[in-house]
Short mmCIF file of C-alpha atoms in Angstrom, two decimals:
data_model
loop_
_atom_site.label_atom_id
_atom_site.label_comp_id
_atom_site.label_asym_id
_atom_site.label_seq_id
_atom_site.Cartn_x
_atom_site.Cartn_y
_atom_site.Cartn_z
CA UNK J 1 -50.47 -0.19 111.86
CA UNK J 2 -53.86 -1.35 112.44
CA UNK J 3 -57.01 -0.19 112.09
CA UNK J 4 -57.74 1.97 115.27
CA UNK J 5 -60.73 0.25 116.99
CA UNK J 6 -63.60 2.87 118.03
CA UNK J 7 -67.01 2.30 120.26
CA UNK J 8 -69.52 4.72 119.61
CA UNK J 9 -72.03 5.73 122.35
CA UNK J 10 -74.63 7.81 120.08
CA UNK J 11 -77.52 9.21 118.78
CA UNK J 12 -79.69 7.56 116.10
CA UNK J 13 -82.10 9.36 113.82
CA UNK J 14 -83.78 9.56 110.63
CA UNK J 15 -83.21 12.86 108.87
CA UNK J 16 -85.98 14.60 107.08
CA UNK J 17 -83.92 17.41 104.99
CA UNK J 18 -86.31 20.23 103.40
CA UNK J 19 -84.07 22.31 100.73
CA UNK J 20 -85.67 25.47 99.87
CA UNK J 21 -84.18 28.94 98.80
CA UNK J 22 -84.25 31.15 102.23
CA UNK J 23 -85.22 29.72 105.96
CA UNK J 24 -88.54 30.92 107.09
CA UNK J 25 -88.55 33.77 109.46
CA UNK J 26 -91.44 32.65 112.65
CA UNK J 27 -94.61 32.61 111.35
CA UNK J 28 -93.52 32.58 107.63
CA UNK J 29 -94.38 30.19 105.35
CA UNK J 30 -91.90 29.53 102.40
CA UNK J 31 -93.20 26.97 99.62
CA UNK J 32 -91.25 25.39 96.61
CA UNK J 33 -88.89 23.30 99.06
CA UNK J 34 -87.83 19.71 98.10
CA UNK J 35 -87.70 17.11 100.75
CA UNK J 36 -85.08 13.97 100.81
CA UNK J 37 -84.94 11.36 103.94
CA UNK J 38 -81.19 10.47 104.99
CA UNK J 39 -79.67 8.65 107.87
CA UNK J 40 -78.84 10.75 110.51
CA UNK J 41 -78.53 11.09 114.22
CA UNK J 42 -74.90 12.81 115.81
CA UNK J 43 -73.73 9.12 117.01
CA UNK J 44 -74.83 7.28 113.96
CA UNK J 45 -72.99 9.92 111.75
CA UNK J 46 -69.69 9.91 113.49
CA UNK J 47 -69.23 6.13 113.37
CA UNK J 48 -70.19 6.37 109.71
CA UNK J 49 -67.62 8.68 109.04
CA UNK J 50 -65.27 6.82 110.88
CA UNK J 51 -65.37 3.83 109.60
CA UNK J 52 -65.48 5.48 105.70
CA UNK J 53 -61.91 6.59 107.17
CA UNK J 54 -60.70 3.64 107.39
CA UNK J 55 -61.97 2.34 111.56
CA UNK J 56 -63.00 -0.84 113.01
CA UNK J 57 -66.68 0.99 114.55
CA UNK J 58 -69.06 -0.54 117.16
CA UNK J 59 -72.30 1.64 117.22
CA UNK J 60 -74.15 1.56 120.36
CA UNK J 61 -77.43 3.35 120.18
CA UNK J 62 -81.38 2.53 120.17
CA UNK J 63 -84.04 2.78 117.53
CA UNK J 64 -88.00 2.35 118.05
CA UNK J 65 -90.31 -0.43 116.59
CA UNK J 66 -91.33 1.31 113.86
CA UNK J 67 -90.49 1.43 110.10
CA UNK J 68 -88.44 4.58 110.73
CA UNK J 69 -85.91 2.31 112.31
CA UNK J 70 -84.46 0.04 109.02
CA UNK J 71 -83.53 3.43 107.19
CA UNK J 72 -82.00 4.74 110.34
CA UNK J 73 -79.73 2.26 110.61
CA UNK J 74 -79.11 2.07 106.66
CA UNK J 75 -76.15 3.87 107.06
CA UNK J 76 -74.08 2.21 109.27
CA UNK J 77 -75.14 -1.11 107.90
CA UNK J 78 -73.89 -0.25 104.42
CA UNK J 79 -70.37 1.27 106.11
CA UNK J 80 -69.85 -2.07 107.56
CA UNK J 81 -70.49 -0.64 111.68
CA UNK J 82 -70.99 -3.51 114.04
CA UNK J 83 -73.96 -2.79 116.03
CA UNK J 84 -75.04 -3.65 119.26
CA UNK J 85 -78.61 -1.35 118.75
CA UNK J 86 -81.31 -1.98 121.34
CA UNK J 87 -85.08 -1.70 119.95
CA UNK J 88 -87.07 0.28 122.38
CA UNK J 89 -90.86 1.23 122.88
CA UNK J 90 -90.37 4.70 121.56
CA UNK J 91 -90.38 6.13 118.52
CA UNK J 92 -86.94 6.19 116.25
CA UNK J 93 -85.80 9.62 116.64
CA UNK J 94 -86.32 12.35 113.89
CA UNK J 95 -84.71 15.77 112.53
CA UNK J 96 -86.23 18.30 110.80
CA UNK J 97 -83.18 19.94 108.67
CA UNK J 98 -84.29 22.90 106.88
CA UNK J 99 -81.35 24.14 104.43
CA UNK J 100 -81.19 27.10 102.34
CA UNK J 101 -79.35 28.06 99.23
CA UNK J 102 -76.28 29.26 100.75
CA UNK J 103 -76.27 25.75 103.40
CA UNK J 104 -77.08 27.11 106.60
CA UNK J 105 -79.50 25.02 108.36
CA UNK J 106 -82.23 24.95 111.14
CA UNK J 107 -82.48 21.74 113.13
CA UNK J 108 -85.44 20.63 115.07
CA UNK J 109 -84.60 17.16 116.88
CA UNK J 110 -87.02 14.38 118.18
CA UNK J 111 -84.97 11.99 120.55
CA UNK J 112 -87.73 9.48 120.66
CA UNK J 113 -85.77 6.18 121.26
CA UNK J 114 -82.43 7.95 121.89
CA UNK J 115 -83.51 8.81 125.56
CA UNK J 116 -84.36 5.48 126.11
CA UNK J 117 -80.13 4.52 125.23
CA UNK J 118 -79.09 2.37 129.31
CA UNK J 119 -77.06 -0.57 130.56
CA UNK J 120 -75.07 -1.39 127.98
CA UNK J 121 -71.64 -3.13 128.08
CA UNK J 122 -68.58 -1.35 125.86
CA UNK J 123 -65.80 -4.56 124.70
CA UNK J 124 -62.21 -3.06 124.82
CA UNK J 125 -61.56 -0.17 122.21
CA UNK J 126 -58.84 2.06 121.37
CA UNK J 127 -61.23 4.88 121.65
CA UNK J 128 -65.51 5.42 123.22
CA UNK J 129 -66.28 8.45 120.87
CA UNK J 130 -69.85 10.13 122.63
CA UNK J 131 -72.41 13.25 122.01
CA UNK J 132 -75.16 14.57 123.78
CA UNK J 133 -78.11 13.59 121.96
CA UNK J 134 -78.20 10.55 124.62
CA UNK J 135 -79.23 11.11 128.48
CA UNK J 136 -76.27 12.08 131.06
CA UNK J 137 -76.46 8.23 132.29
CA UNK J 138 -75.35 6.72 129.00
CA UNK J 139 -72.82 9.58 128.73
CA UNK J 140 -71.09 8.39 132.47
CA UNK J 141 -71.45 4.91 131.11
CA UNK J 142 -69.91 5.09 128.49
CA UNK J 143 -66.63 7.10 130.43
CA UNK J 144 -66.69 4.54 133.03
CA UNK J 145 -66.07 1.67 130.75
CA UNK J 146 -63.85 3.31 128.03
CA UNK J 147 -60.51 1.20 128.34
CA UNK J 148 -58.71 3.47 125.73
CA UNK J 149 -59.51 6.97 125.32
CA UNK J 150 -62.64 8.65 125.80
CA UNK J 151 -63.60 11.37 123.32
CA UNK J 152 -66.72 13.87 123.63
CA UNK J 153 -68.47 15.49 121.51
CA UNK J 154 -70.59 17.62 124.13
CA UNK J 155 -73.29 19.25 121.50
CA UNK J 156 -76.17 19.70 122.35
CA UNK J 157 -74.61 21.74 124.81
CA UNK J 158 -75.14 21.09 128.31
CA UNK J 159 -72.82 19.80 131.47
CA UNK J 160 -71.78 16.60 132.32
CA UNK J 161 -70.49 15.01 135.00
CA UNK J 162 -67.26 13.01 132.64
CA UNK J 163 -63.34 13.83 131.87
CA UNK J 164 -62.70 13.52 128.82
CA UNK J 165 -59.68 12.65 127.16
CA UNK J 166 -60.36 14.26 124.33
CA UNK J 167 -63.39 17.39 123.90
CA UNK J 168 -64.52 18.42 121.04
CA UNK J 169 -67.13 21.73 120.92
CA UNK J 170 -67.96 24.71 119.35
CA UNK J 171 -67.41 28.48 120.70
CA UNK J 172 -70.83 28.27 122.61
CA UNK J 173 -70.30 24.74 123.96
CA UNK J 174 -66.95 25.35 125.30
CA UNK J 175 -68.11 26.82 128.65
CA UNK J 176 -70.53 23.69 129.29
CA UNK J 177 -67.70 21.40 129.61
CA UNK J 178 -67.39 19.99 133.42
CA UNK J 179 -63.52 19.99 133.09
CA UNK J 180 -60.94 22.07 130.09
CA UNK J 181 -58.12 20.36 131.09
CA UNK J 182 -56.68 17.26 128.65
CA UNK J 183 -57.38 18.35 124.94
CA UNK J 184 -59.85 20.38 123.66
CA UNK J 185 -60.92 20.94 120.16
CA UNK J 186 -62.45 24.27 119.30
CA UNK J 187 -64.23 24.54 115.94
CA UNK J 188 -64.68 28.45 114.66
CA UNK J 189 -67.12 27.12 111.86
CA UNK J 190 -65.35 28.89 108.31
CA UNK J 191 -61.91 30.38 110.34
CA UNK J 192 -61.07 26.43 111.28
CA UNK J 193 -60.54 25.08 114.74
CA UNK J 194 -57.80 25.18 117.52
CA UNK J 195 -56.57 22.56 119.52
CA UNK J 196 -55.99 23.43 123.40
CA UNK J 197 -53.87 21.76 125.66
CA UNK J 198 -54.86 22.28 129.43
CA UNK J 199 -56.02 25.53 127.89
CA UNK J 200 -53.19 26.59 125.81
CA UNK J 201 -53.28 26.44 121.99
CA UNK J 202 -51.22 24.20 120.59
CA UNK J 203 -52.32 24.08 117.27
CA UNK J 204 -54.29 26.13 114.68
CA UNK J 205 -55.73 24.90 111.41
CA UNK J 206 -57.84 26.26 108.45
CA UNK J 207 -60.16 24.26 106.06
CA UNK J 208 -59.81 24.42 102.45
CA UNK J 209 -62.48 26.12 100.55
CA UNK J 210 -65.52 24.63 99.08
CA UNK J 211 -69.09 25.53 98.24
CA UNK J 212 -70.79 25.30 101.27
CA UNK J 213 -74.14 23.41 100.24
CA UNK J 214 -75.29 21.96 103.35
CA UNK J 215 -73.38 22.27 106.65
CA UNK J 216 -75.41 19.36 108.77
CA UNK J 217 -73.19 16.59 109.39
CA UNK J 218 -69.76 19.07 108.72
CA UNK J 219 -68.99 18.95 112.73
CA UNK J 220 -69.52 15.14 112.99
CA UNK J 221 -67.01 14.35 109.87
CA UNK J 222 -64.50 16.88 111.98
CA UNK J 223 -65.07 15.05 114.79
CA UNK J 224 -64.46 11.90 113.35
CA UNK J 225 -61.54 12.51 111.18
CA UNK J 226 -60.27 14.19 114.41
CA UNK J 227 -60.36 10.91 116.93
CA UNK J 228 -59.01 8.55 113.85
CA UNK J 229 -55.99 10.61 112.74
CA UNK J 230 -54.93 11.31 117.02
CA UNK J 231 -55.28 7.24 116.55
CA UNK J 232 -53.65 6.68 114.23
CA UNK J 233 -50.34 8.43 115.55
CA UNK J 234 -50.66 11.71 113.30
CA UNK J 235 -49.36 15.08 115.43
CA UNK J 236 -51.78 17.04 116.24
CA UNK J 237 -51.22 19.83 113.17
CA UNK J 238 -51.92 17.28 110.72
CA UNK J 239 -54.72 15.64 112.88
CA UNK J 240 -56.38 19.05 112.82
CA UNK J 241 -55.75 20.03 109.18
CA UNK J 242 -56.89 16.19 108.22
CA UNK J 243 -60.35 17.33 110.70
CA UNK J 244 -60.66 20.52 109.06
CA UNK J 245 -60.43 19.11 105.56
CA UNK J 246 -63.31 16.39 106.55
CA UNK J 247 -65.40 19.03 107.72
CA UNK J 248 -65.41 21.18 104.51
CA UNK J 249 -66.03 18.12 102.20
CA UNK J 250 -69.02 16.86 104.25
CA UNK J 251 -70.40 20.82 103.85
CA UNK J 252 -70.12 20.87 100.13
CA UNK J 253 -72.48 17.78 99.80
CA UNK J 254 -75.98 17.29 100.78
CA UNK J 255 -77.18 14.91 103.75
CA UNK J 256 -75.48 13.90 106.40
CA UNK J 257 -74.07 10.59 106.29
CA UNK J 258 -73.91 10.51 102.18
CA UNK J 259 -71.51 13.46 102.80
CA UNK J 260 -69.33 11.60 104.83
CA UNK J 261 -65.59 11.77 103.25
CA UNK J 262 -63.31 8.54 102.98
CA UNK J 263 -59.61 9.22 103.68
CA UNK J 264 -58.60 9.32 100.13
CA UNK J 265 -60.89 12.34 99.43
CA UNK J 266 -59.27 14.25 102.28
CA UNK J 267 -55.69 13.48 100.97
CA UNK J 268 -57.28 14.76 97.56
CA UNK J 269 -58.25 17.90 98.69
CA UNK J 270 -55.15 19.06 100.93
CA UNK J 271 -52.95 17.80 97.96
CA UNK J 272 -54.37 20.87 95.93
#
C-alpha cells in the first residue's frame, strides 16, 4: 500500500537537555551536569518520528528570526518532512529538559514563536496529527480542514473546542478532552496504554523492557507509531503493541528526535 500521507499541526523547539545524577529539589543547586542541544518541540518530534516510520509528513509550525531557528528545524530537514514553516517576530521556542540517572525528566517550555502558529492552509492528507503546544485557534484550524482523520495529542493538558477522530493522552489529560467518544488512547507510562472505544477498552498492550535513559520524546514516538500503524490498516492490538514498542525505544536513548525509532527497530524489538 502506500505510504500513509500525514499533516502535522505542531510545536517547534530547540531542546536544551541538562543530564546530571538527581533533579534538583526548589532552591537546590546540583552541579556536574552535562548539557547537549537537540531538536525538539511536541509537533516537530511526531512528524520526525513519523516519517523515520516510513510517512509522507508535512510539518506546519513557526520558528523566530533568530539562529535558534536552523537547528530547530534540523530534524525534520534531515528526515526528509516537507515544511510549510512560517518565520515569525518571536523568538524560536525553547525547553529546558533536566534528566537524571534513572531518565525521569523536568520540562520547562518557552513557546516563543509557537504562539504565534495562524492562517494556514492544510493540502489533502490521510491524517492532521496536532498537540497543544500551539494556541486553541491553530488547534480548530487544523480540525476544520483535516480531509482524512484528525488525531490529537491534547498535552499540555487543557480543553479544546475539536472532535477528534483519534485522542491520544495520558491519565491526567484524559479528563481535559472536550469529547471521549471515537478512540482514545490512554498511555499508563511503564504498565502500557489502552485503547477505548466510545469509552470501552478494546485493547490493552504492554511495552517491552528497556533501560529507561531519558523518557522526553517516549510519548511523541507512541503517538506517532500509533497514527501510522491505524494507517496503515494494522488492528488495533498490533497498532498498540507497535506504539508501545516505539515508546520504549525512544526512552532508552537520549534526546528527543535522535531517539526516534524507524519501523525496522520496532519489528526488532517485538521479534525478541
Amino acid at each position: 500500500m502506500p505510504a500513509p500521507r500525514i499533516t502535522v499541526v505542531g510545536s517547534i523547539n530547540l531542546d536544551l537537555v541538562v543530564r546530571c545524577a538527581v533533579l534538583p529539589r526548589a532552591g537546590e543547586t546540583v552541579s556536574g551536569a552535562t548539557l547537549e542541544r537537540f531538536p525538539g518541540g511536541k509537533g516537530a518530534n511526531q512528524a520526525v518520528a513519523c516519517a523515520r516510520l516510513g510517512a509522507k509528513v508535512r510539518m506546519v509550525g513557526a520558528v523566530g528570526r533568530d539562529a535558534f531557528a536552523d537547528e530547530a528545524l534540523a530534524g525534520l530537514r534531515e528526515a526528509g518532512v516537507e515544511l510549510d514553516v512560517q518565520t515569525v517576530d518571536a523568538p524560536t521556542g525553547i525547553a529546558l529538559i533536566t534528566v537524571d540517572a534513572e531518565g525521569e525528566t523536568t520540562i520547562v517550555v518557552s513557546p516563543g514563536a509557537n504562539t504565534r502558529l495562524t492562517e494556514f492552509e492544510l493540502p489533502p492528507a490521510d491524517a492532521v496529527l496536532c498537540q497543544q503546544e500551539i494556541p486553541d485557534d491553530a488547534v480548530v484550524a487544523a480540525w476544520e480542514q483535516a480531509s482524512g482523520l484528525f488525531c490529537l495529542n491534547a498535552a499540555p493538558a487543557r480543553r479544546v473546542a475539536v472532535d477528534p477522530d483519534l485522542a491520544i493522552v495520558n491519565r491526567f489529560e484524559l479528563d481535559s478532552l472536550a469529547h471521549t467518544d471515537g478512540i482514545v488512547a490512554l498511555t499508563l507510562g511503564a504498565e502500557g496504554a489502552v485503547l477505548l472505544e466510545d469509552g470501552a477498552e478494546v485493547a490493552r498492550a504492554t511495552p517491552p523492557r528497556v533501560e529507561v535513559v531519558d523518557g522526553t520524546a517516549a510519548g511523541d514516538a507512541f503517538v506517532a507509531c500509533l497514527v501510522v500503524s491505524l494507517l496503515e490498516g494494522r488492528d488495533q492490538e498490533e497498532a498498540l503493541t507497535r506504539a508501545c514498542a516505539a515508546g520504549a525505544l525512544a526512552a532508552s536513548r537520549l534526546g528527543a528526535q535522535p531517539s526516534l525509532p524507524t519501523a525496522a527497530e520496532i519489528d526488532t524489538i517485538l521479534a525478541r
